[in-house]
PDB file of C-alpha atoms in Angstrom:
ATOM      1  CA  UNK A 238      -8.899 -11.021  10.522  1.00 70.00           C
ATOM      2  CA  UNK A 239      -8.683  -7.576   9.936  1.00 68.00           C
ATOM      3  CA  UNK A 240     -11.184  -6.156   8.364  1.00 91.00           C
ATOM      4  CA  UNK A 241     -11.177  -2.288   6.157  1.00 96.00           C
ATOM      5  CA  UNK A 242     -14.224  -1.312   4.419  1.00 96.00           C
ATOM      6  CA  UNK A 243     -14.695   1.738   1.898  1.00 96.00           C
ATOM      7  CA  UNK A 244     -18.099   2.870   1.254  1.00 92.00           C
ATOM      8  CA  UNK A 245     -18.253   2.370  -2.076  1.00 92.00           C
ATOM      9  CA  UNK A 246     -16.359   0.328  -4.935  1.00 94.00           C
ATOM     10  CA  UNK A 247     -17.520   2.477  -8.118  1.00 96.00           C
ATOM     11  CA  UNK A 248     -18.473   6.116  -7.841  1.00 97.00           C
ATOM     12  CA  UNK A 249     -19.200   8.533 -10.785  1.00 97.00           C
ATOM     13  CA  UNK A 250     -19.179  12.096 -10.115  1.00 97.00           C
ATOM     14  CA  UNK A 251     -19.061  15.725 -12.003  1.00 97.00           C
ATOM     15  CA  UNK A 252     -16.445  18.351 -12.388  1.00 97.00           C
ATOM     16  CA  UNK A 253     -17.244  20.379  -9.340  1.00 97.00           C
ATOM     17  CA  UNK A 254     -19.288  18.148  -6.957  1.00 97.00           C
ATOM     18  CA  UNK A 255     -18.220  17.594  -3.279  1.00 97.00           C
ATOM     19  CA  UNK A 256     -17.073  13.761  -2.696  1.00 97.00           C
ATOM     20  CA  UNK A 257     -17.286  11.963   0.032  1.00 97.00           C
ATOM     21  CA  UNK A 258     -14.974   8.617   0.532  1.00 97.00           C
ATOM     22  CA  UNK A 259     -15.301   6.613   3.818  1.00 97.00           C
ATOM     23  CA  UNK A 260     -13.072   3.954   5.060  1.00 97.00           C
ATOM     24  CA  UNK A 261     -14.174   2.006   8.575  1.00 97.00           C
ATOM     25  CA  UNK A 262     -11.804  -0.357  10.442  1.00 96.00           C
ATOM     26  CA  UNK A 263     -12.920  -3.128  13.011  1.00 94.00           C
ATOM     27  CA  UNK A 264      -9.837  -3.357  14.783  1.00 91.00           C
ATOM     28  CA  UNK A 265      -9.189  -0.634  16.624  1.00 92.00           C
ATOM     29  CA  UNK A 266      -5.981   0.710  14.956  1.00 93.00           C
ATOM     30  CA  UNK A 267      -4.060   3.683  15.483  1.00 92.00           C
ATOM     31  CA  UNK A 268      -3.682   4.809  11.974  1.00 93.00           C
ATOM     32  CA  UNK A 269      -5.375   5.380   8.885  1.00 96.00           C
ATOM     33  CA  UNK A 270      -4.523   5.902   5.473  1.00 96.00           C
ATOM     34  CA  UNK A 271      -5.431   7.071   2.200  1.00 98.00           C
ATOM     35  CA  UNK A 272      -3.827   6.440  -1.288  1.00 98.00           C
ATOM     36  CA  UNK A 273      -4.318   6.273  -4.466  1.00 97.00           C
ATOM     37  CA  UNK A 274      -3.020   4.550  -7.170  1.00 97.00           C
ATOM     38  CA  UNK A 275      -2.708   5.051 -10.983  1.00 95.00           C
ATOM     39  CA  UNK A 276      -1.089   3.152 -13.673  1.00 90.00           C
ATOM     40  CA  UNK A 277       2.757   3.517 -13.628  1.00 86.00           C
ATOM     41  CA  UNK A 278       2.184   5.991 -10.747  1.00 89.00           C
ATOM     42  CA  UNK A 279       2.295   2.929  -7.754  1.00 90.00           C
ATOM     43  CA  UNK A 280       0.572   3.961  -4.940  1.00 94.00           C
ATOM     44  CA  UNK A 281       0.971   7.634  -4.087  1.00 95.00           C
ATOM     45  CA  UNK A 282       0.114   8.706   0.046  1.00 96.00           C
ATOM     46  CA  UNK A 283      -2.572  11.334   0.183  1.00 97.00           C
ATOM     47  CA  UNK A 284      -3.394  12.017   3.937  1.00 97.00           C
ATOM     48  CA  UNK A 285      -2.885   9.725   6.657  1.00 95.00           C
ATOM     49  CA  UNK A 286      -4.012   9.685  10.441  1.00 95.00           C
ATOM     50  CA  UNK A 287      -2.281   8.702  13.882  1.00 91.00           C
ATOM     51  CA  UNK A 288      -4.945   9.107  16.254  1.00 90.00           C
ATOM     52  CA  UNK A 289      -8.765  10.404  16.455  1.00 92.00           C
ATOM     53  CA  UNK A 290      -8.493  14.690  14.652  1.00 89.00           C
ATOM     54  CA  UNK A 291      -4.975  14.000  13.786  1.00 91.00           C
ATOM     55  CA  UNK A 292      -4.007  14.253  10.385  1.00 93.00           C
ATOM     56  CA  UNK A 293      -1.140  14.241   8.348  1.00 93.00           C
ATOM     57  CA  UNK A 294      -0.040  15.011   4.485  1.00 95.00           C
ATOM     58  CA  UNK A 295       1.309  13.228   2.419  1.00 94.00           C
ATOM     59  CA  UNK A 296       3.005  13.230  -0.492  1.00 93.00           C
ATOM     60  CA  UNK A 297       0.106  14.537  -2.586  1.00 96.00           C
ATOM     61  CA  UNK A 298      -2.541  16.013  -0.326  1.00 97.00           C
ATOM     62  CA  UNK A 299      -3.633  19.172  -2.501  1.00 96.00           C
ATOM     63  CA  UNK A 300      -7.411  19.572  -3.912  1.00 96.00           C
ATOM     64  CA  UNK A 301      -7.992  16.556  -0.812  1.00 98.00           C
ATOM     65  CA  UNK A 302      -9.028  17.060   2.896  1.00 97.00           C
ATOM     66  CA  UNK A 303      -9.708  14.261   5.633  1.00 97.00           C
ATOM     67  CA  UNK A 304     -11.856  13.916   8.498  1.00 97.00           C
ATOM     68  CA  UNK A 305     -11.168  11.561  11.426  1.00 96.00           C
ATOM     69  CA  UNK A 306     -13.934  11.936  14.202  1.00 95.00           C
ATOM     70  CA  UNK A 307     -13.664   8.337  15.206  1.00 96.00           C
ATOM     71  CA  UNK A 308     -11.135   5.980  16.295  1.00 95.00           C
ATOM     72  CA  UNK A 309     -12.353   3.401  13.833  1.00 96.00           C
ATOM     73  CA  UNK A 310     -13.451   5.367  10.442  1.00 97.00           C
ATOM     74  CA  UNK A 311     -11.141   8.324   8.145  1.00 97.00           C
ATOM     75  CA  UNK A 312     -12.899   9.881   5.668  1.00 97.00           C
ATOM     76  CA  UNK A 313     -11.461  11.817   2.459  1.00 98.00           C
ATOM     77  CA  UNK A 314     -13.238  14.561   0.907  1.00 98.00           C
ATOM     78  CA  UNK A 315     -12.719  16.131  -2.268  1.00 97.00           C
ATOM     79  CA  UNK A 316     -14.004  20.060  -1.848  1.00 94.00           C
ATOM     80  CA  UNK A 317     -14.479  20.291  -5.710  1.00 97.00           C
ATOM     81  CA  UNK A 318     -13.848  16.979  -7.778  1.00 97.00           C
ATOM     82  CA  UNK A 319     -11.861  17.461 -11.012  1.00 97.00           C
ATOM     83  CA  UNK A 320     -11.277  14.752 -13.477  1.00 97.00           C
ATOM     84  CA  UNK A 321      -7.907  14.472 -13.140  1.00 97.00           C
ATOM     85  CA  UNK A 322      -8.893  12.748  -9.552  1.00 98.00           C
ATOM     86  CA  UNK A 323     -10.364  10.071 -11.264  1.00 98.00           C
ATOM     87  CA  UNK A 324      -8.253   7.291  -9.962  1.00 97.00           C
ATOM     88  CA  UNK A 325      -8.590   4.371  -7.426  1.00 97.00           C
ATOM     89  CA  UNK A 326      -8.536   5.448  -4.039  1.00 98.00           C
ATOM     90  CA  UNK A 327      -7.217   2.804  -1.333  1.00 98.00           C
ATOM     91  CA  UNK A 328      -8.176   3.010   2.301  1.00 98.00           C
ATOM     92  CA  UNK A 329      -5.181   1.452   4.537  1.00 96.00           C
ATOM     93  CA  UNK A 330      -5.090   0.957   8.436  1.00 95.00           C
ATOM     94  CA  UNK A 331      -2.409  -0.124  10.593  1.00 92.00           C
ATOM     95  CA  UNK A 332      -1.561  -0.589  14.116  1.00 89.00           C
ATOM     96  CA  UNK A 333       1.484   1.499  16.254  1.00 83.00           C
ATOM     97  CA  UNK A 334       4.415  -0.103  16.180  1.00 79.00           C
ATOM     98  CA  UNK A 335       7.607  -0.662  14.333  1.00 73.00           C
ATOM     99  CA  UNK A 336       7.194  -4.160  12.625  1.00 78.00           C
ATOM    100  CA  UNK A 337       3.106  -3.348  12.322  1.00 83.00           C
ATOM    101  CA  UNK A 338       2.342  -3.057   8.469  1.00 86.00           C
ATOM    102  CA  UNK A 339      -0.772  -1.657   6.943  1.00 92.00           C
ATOM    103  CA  UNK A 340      -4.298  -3.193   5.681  1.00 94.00           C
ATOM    104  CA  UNK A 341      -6.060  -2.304   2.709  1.00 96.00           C
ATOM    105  CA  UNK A 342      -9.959  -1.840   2.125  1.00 97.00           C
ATOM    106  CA  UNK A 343     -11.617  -3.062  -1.284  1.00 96.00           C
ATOM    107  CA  UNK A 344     -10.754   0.162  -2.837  1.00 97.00           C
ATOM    108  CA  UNK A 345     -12.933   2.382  -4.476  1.00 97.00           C
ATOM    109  CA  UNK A 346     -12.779   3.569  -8.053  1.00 97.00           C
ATOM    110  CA  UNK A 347     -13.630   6.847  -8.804  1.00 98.00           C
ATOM    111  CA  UNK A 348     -14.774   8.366 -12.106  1.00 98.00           C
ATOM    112  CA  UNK A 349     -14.762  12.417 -12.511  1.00 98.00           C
ATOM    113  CA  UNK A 350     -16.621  13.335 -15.358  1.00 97.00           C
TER     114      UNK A 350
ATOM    115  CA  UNK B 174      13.020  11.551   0.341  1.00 66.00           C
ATOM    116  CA  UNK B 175      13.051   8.013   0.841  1.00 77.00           C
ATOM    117  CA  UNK B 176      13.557   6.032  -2.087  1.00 88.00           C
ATOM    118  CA  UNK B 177      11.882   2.497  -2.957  1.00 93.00           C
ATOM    119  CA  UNK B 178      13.045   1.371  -6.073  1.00 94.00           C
ATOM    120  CA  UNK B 179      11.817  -2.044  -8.100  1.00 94.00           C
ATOM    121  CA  UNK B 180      12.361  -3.664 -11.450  1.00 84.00           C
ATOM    122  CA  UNK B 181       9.301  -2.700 -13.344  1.00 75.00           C
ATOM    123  CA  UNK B 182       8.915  -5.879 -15.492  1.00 80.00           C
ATOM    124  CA  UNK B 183       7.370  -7.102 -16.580  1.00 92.00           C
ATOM    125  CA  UNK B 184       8.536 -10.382 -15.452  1.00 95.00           C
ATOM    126  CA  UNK B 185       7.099 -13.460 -17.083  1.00 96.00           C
ATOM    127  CA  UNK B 186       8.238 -17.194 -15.960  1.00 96.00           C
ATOM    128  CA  UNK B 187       6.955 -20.305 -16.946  1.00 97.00           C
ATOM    129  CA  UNK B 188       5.352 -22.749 -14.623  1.00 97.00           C
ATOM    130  CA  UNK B 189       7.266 -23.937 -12.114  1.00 97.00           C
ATOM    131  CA  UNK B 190      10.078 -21.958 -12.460  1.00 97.00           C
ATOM    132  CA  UNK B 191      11.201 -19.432  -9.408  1.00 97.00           C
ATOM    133  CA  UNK B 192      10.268 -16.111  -9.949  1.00 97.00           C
ATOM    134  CA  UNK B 193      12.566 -13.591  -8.109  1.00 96.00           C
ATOM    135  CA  UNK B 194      11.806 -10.123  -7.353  1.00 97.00           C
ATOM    136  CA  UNK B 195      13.958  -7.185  -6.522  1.00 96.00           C
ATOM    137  CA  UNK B 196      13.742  -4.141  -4.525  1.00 96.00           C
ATOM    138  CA  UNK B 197      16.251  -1.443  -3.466  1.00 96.00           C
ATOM    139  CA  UNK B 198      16.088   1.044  -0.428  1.00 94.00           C
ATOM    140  CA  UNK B 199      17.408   4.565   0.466  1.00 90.00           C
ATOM    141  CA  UNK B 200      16.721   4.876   3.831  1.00 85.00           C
ATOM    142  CA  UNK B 201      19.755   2.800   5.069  1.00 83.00           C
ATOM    143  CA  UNK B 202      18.028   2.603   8.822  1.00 84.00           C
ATOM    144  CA  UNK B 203      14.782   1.382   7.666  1.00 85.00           C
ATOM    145  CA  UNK B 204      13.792  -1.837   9.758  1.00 85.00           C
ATOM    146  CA  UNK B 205      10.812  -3.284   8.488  1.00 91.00           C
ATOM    147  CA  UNK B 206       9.843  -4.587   4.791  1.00 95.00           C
ATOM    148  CA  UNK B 207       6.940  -6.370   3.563  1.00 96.00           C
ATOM    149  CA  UNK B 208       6.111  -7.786   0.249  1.00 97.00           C
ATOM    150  CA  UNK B 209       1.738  -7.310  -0.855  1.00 97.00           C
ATOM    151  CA  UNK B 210       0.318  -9.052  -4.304  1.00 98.00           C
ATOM    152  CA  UNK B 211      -1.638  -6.734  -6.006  1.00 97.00           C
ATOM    153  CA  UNK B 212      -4.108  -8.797  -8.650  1.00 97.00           C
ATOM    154  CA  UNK B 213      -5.579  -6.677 -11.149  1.00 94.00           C
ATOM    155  CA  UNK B 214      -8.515  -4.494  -9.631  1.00 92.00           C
ATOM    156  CA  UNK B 215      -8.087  -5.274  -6.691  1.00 94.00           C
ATOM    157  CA  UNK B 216      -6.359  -4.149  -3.539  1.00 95.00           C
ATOM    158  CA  UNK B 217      -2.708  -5.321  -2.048  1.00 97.00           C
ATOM    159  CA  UNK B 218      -2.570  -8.086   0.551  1.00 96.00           C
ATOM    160  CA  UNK B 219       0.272  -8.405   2.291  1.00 95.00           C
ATOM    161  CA  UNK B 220       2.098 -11.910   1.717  1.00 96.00           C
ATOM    162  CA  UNK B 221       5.418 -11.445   3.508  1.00 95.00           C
ATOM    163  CA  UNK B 222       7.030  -9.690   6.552  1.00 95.00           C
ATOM    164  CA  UNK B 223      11.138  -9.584   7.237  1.00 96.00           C
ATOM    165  CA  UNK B 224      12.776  -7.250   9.739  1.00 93.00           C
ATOM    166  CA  UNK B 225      16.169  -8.809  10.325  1.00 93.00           C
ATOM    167  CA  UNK B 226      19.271 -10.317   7.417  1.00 95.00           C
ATOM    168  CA  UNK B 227      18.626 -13.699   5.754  1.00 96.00           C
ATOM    169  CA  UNK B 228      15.846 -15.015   4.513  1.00 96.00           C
ATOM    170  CA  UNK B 229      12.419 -16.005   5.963  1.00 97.00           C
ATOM    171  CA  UNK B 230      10.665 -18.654   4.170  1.00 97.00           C
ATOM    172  CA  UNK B 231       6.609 -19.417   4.237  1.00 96.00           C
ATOM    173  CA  UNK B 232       5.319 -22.279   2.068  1.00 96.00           C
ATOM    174  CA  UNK B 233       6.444 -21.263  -1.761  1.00 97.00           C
ATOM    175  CA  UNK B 234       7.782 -17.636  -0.580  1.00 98.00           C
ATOM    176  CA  UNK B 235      11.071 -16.961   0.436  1.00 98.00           C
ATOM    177  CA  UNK B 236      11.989 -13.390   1.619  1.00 97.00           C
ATOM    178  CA  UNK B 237      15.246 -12.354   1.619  1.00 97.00           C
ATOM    179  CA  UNK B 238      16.719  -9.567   2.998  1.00 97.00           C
ATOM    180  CA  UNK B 239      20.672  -7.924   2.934  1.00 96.00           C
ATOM    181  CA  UNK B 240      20.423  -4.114   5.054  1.00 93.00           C
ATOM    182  CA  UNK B 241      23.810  -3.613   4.311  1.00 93.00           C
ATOM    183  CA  UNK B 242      23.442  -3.572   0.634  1.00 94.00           C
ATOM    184  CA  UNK B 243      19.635  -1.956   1.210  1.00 94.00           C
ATOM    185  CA  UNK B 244      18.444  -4.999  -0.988  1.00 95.00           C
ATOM    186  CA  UNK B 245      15.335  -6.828  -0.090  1.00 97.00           C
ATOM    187  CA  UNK B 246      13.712  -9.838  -2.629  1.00 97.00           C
ATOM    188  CA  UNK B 247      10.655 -12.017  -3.096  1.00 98.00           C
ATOM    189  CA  UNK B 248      11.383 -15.602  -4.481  1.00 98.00           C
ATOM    190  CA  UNK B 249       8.147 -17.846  -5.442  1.00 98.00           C
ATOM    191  CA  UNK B 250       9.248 -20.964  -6.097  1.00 98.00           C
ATOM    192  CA  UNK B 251       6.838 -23.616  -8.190  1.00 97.00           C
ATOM    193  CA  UNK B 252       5.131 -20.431  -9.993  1.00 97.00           C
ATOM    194  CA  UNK B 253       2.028 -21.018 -10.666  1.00 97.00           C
ATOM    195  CA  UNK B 254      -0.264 -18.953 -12.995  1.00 97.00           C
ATOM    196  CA  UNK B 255      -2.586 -18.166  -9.769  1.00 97.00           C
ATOM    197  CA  UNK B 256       0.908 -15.843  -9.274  1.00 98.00           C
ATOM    198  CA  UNK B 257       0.484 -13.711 -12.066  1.00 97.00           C
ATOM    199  CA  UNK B 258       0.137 -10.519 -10.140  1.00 97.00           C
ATOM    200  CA  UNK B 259       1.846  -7.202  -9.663  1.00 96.00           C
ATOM    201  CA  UNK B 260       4.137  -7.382  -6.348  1.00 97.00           C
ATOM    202  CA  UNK B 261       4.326  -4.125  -3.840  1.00 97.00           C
ATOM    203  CA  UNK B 262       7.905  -4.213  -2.229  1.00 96.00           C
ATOM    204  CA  UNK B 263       7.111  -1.814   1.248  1.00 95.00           C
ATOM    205  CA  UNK B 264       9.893  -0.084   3.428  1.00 93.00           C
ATOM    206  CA  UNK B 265       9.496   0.902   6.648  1.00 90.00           C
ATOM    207  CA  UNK B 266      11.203   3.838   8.028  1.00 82.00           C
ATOM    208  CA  UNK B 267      13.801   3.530  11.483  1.00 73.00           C
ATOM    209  CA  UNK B 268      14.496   7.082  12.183  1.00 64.00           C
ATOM    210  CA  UNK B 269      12.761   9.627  13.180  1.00 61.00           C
ATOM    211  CA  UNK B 270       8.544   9.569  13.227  1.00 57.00           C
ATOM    212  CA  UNK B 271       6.946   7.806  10.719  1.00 65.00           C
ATOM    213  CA  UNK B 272       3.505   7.758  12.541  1.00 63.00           C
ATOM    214  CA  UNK B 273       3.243   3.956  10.607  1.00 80.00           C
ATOM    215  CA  UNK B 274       3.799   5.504   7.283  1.00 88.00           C
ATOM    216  CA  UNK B 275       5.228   2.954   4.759  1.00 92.00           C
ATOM    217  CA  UNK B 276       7.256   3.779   1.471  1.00 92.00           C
ATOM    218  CA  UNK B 277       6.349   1.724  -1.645  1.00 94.00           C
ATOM    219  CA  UNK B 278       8.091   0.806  -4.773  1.00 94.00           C
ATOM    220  CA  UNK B 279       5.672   0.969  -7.766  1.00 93.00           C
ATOM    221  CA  UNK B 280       5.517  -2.573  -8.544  1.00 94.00           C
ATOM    222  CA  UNK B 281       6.750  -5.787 -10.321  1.00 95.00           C
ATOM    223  CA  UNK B 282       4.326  -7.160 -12.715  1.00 95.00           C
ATOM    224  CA  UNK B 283       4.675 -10.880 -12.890  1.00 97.00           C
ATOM    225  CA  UNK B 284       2.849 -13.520 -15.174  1.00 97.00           C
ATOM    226  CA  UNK B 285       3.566 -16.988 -15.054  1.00 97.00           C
ATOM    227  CA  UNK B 286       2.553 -18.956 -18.297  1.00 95.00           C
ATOM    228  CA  UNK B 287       1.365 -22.683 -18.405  1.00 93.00           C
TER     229      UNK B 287
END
């Protein structure tokens, strides 16, 4: 089974603090996404990753940056939190390959206050 | 911009009944589409994969998918209220680089009743 993991499920942070969001996957996938999702928003793609220091944007990548040191682990960081980034924040992970589909961590739900 | 476009709902159907679920594509070469349940608070799993016309069919889900009218569905026959989810309708890209990047519609909301 494939397996994503996010570092945390709840998170409360201030206007202005640094954030850290980590997402580790166990099966050695190519790429690595990160999304989040608000209500009647769907899912929206902030960054995603093809290979280890490769990144991406997506659709909404601004006041968000992304690490990927590792094969297996994509972090997102938020330089200076805001509260309109509270929101839930999906991890996703997926292999190469044109019939491969993505695999979502937990999630984790951040509160900006 | 490619476009994934679903009825919003919400759709409510009463025990089993067949709930049917609609989605609509732009990207007329896409190649790939997947269906994910989405229960509230938590995060999509991925309950169906189709790639080529006509339906595929796994226990009470049926898949169906028409590429020449960009139209790809979800039935669930026998709902049950263990359905009552929202439903993610994913897209695929066939052109060009996608580096694995899927589009999603923004959800059905379903409930099934007893």
């Amino acid at each position: 089974d494939v397996k994503v993991t996010q570092s945390s499920r709840y998170l409360v942070k201030r206007t202005g603090e640094k954030v850290f969001l980590e997402c580790v996957q166990d099966m050695d996938h190519e790429n690595m996404f990160w999304y989040r999702q608000d209500p009647g928003l769907g899912l929206r793609l902030i960054y995603f990753s093809y290979d280890v220091k490769m990144k991406e944007k997506g659709d909404i990548p601004e006041g968000y940056s992304v690490s990927r040191e590792k094969k297996e682990r994509f972090s997102l960081i938020l330089e200076s939190a805001s509260t309109n980034q509270t929101s839930m924040y999906l991890c996703a992970s997926s292999l190469e390959g044109n019939q491969e589909t993505q695999y979502f961590g937990p999630g984790t739900r951040l509160l900006v206050l | 911009q490619k476009e994934v476009e679903q009825n919003s709902g919400p759709l409510s159907v009463p025990e089993g009944a067949i709930a049917s679920l609609n989605c609509t594509y732009s990207d007329r070469v896409s190649q790939s589409f997947f269906w994910y349940r989405q229960y509230s608070g938590k995060s999509p799993e991925l309950i169906m994969s189709i790639y080529s016309n006509g339906d595929k069919e796994d226990g009470r889900f049926t898949a169906q998918l028409n590429k020449a009218s960009q139209y790809v569905s979800l039935l669930i026959r026998d709902s049950q209220p263990s359905d009552s989810a929202t439903y993610l309708c994913a897209v695929k890209p066939g052109r060009g680089s996608t580096l694995g990047r899927l589009y999603f519609g923004r959800g059905t909301q379903l409930t099934v009743w007893p």
